[in-house]
């Protein structure tokens, strides 16, 4: 096989791979067509605390491999996360800002990885919230590690927001069959039994 033929075959293979990836992304967008666009601006009140870092991804709640592909929520970008009395604002560079109203926020936890982004233990901040008909998880990587706990403390002052433990750092897409939760401090009215991020308001895993 000549070098020219090898190059042509390699280029053809790369094109096929990208075509399949594009098709898969479009199919994912079609499956997520029921998701409304999140708010990009709102009067949330004064800033309680904020931190620079990276917006990592938004996924289906509890399944940190199921990336949300619509409304630019699957695009990783630098940004700033601020906590306000009325909710959370993630100001993103090169993408629309993301507003999470306090009434939609459910819980906060930490983990080491989401959708292909892996860092040290508890290096990602994860917010669970309601977007239209679905519960989703949004991950944010704080640039300065010491600022993450301040964000968590401010988030826990918002009504209804609690801290959860993520078992093993990165949960499976589905819970282990037969597994049960013995923590009686979890609020059953806000808990999804299929969500492996369920836990307590104590220190994160």
mmCIF file of N, CA and C in Angstrom, residues 114-163:
data_model
loop_
_atom_site.group_PDB
_atom_site.id
_atom_site.type_symbol
_atom_site.label_atom_id
_atom_site.label_comp_id
_atom_site.label_asym_id
_atom_site.label_seq_id
_atom_site.Cartn_x
_atom_site.Cartn_y
_atom_site.Cartn_z
ATOM 1 N N UNK A 114 -17.570 14.078 35.182
ATOM 2 C CA UNK A 114 -18.844 14.121 34.480
ATOM 3 C C UNK A 114 -18.574 14.159 32.984
ATOM 4 N N UNK A 115 -19.249 13.287 32.238
ATOM 5 C CA UNK A 115 -19.256 13.339 30.769
ATOM 6 C C UNK A 115 -17.872 13.570 30.165
ATOM 7 N N UNK A 116 -16.892 12.785 30.584
ATOM 8 C CA UNK A 116 -15.562 12.866 30.005
ATOM 9 C C UNK A 116 -14.623 13.853 30.660
ATOM 10 N N UNK A 117 -15.092 14.620 31.647
ATOM 11 C CA UNK A 117 -14.233 15.558 32.362
ATOM 12 C C UNK A 117 -13.920 14.962 33.728
ATOM 13 N N UNK A 118 -12.652 14.620 33.967
ATOM 14 C CA UNK A 118 -12.254 13.989 35.218
ATOM 15 C C UNK A 118 -11.178 14.821 35.897
ATOM 16 N N UNK A 119 -11.368 15.030 37.203
ATOM 17 C CA UNK A 119 -10.434 15.829 37.997
ATOM 18 C C UNK A 119 -10.172 15.084 39.305
ATOM 19 N N UNK A 120 -9.600 15.791 40.272
ATOM 20 C CA UNK A 120 -9.352 15.151 41.561
ATOM 21 C C UNK A 120 -10.671 14.896 42.300
ATOM 22 N N UNK A 121 -10.610 14.114 43.354
ATOM 23 C CA UNK A 121 -11.787 13.782 44.145
ATOM 24 C C UNK A 121 -12.504 15.055 44.606
ATOM 25 N N UNK A 122 -13.813 15.099 44.391
ATOM 26 C CA UNK A 122 -14.658 16.233 44.787
ATOM 27 C C UNK A 122 -14.283 17.522 44.062
ATOM 28 N N UNK A 123 -13.644 17.408 42.906
ATOM 29 C CA UNK A 123 -13.186 18.598 42.199
ATOM 30 C C UNK A 123 -14.241 19.285 41.353
ATOM 31 N N UNK A 124 -15.408 18.651 41.180
ATOM 32 C CA UNK A 124 -16.494 19.255 40.425
ATOM 33 C C UNK A 124 -17.686 19.516 41.341
ATOM 34 N N UNK A 125 -18.256 20.687 41.204
ATOM 35 C CA UNK A 125 -19.477 21.047 41.918
ATOM 36 C C UNK A 125 -20.657 20.684 41.024
ATOM 37 N N UNK A 126 -21.652 19.982 41.577
ATOM 38 C CA UNK A 126 -22.790 19.518 40.783
ATOM 39 C C UNK A 126 -24.090 20.018 41.401
ATOM 40 N N UNK A 127 -24.887 20.703 40.596
ATOM 41 C CA UNK A 127 -26.195 21.199 41.013
ATOM 42 C C UNK A 127 -27.286 20.354 40.373
ATOM 43 N N UNK A 128 -28.196 19.834 41.177
ATOM 44 C CA UNK A 128 -29.355 19.108 40.659
ATOM 45 C C UNK A 128 -30.544 20.054 40.666
ATOM 46 N N UNK A 129 -31.232 20.144 39.522
ATOM 47 C CA UNK A 129 -32.342 21.075 39.412
ATOM 48 C C UNK A 129 -33.354 20.600 38.376
ATOM 49 N N UNK A 130 -34.471 21.274 38.320
ATOM 50 C CA UNK A 130 -35.565 20.899 37.433
ATOM 51 C C UNK A 130 -35.574 21.801 36.213
ATOM 52 N N UNK A 131 -35.451 21.205 35.030
ATOM 53 C CA UNK A 131 -35.542 21.938 33.775
ATOM 54 C C UNK A 131 -36.742 21.415 33.010
ATOM 55 N N UNK A 132 -37.832 22.150 33.049
ATOM 56 C CA UNK A 132 -39.051 21.679 32.401
ATOM 57 C C UNK A 132 -39.496 20.364 33.000
ATOM 58 N N UNK A 133 -39.687 19.330 32.160
ATOM 59 C CA UNK A 133 -40.180 18.045 32.668
ATOM 60 C C UNK A 133 -39.093 17.145 33.245
ATOM 61 N N UNK A 134 -37.838 17.561 33.190
ATOM 62 C CA UNK A 134 -36.744 16.670 33.596
ATOM 63 C C UNK A 134 -35.896 17.262 34.712
ATOM 64 N N UNK A 135 -35.357 16.366 35.534
ATOM 65 C CA UNK A 135 -34.351 16.740 36.511
ATOM 66 C C UNK A 135 -32.995 16.590 35.839
ATOM 67 N N UNK A 136 -32.133 17.574 36.024
ATOM 68 C CA UNK A 136 -30.823 17.563 35.386
ATOM 69 C C UNK A 136 -29.750 17.882 36.414
ATOM 70 N N UNK A 137 -28.510 17.549 36.061
ATOM 71 C CA UNK A 137 -27.339 17.879 36.874
ATOM 72 C C UNK A 137 -26.435 18.790 36.063
ATOM 73 N N UNK A 138 -25.991 19.872 36.656
ATOM 74 C CA UNK A 138 -25.065 20.794 36.005
ATOM 75 C C UNK A 138 -23.754 20.822 36.777
ATOM 76 N N UNK A 139 -22.654 20.593 36.062
ATOM 77 C CA UNK A 139 -21.342 20.552 36.694
ATOM 78 C C UNK A 139 -20.548 21.817 36.453
ATOM 79 N N UNK A 140 -19.817 22.267 37.487
ATOM 80 C CA UNK A 140 -18.981 23.466 37.386
ATOM 81 C C UNK A 140 -17.656 23.191 38.085
ATOM 82 N N UNK A 141 -16.578 23.539 37.417
ATOM 83 C CA UNK A 141 -15.230 23.360 37.942
ATOM 84 C C UNK A 141 -14.693 24.700 38.421
ATOM 85 N N UNK A 142 -14.529 24.858 39.714
ATOM 86 C CA UNK A 142 -14.029 26.109 40.275
ATOM 87 C C UNK A 142 -12.527 26.232 40.008
ATOM 88 N N UNK A 143 -12.097 27.396 39.584
ATOM 89 C CA UNK A 143 -10.680 27.595 39.272
ATOM 90 C C UNK A 143 -9.823 27.510 40.528
ATOM 91 N N UNK A 144 -10.276 28.142 41.615
ATOM 92 C CA UNK A 144 -9.539 28.115 42.877
ATOM 93 C C UNK A 144 -10.282 27.204 43.850
ATOM 94 N N UNK A 145 -9.646 26.087 44.196
ATOM 95 C CA UNK A 145 -10.322 25.046 44.975
ATOM 96 C C UNK A 145 -10.898 25.577 46.282
ATOM 97 N N UNK A 146 -10.244 26.534 46.894
ATOM 98 C CA UNK A 146 -10.711 27.030 48.179
ATOM 99 C C UNK A 146 -12.041 27.752 48.110
ATOM 100 N N UNK A 147 -12.497 28.115 46.898
ATOM 101 C CA UNK A 147 -13.747 28.847 46.767
ATOM 102 C C UNK A 147 -14.968 27.941 46.667
ATOM 103 N N UNK A 148 -14.727 26.660 46.440
ATOM 104 C CA UNK A 148 -15.866 25.754 46.232
ATOM 105 C C UNK A 148 -16.737 25.619 47.479
ATOM 106 N N UNK A 149 -16.135 25.485 48.636
ATOM 107 C CA UNK A 149 -16.916 25.310 49.857
ATOM 108 C C UNK A 149 -17.758 26.545 50.147
ATOM 109 N N UNK A 150 -17.260 27.717 49.788
ATOM 110 C CA UNK A 150 -18.046 28.926 49.967
ATOM 111 C C UNK A 150 -19.296 28.923 49.104
ATOM 112 N N UNK A 151 -19.167 28.420 47.889
ATOM 113 C CA UNK A 151 -20.331 28.295 47.018
ATOM 114 C C UNK A 151 -21.354 27.334 47.615
ATOM 115 N N UNK A 152 -20.865 26.205 48.135
ATOM 116 C CA UNK A 152 -21.769 25.209 48.716
ATOM 117 C C UNK A 152 -22.506 25.786 49.915
ATOM 118 N N UNK A 153 -21.779 26.478 50.771
ATOM 119 C CA UNK A 153 -22.415 27.070 51.958
ATOM 120 C C UNK A 153 -23.499 28.067 51.557
ATOM 121 N N UNK A 154 -23.232 28.878 50.528
ATOM 122 C CA UNK A 154 -24.231 29.839 50.073
ATOM 123 C C UNK A 154 -25.430 29.124 49.451
ATOM 124 N N UNK A 155 -25.178 28.067 48.686
ATOM 125 C CA UNK A 155 -26.270 27.317 48.067
ATOM 126 C C UNK A 155 -27.190 26.701 49.112
ATOM 127 N N UNK A 156 -26.608 26.250 50.212
ATOM 128 C CA UNK A 156 -27.409 25.605 51.253
ATOM 129 C C UNK A 156 -28.269 26.591 52.029
ATOM 130 N N UNK A 157 -28.057 27.867 51.825
ATOM 131 C CA UNK A 157 -28.921 28.871 52.470
ATOM 132 C C UNK A 157 -30.194 29.101 51.664
ATOM 133 N N UNK A 158 -30.225 28.620 50.410
ATOM 134 C CA UNK A 158 -31.414 28.798 49.577
ATOM 135 C C UNK A 158 -32.493 27.807 49.995
ATOM 136 N N UNK A 159 -33.748 28.207 49.993
ATOM 137 C CA UNK A 159 -34.837 27.329 50.454
ATOM 138 C C UNK A 159 -34.903 26.029 49.659
ATOM 139 N N UNK A 160 -34.972 24.898 50.378
ATOM 140 C CA UNK A 160 -35.153 23.599 49.735
ATOM 141 C C UNK A 160 -33.907 22.948 49.202
ATOM 142 N N UNK A 161 -32.763 23.646 49.218
ATOM 143 C CA UNK A 161 -31.526 23.073 48.684
ATOM 144 C C UNK A 161 -30.810 22.294 49.778
ATOM 145 N N UNK A 162 -30.414 21.075 49.487
ATOM 146 C CA UNK A 162 -29.706 20.264 50.463
ATOM 147 C C UNK A 162 -28.450 19.670 49.827
ATOM 148 N N UNK A 163 -27.592 19.143 50.668
ATOM 149 C CA UNK A 163 -26.342 18.553 50.195
ATOM 150 C C UNK A 163 -26.508 17.043 50.097
#
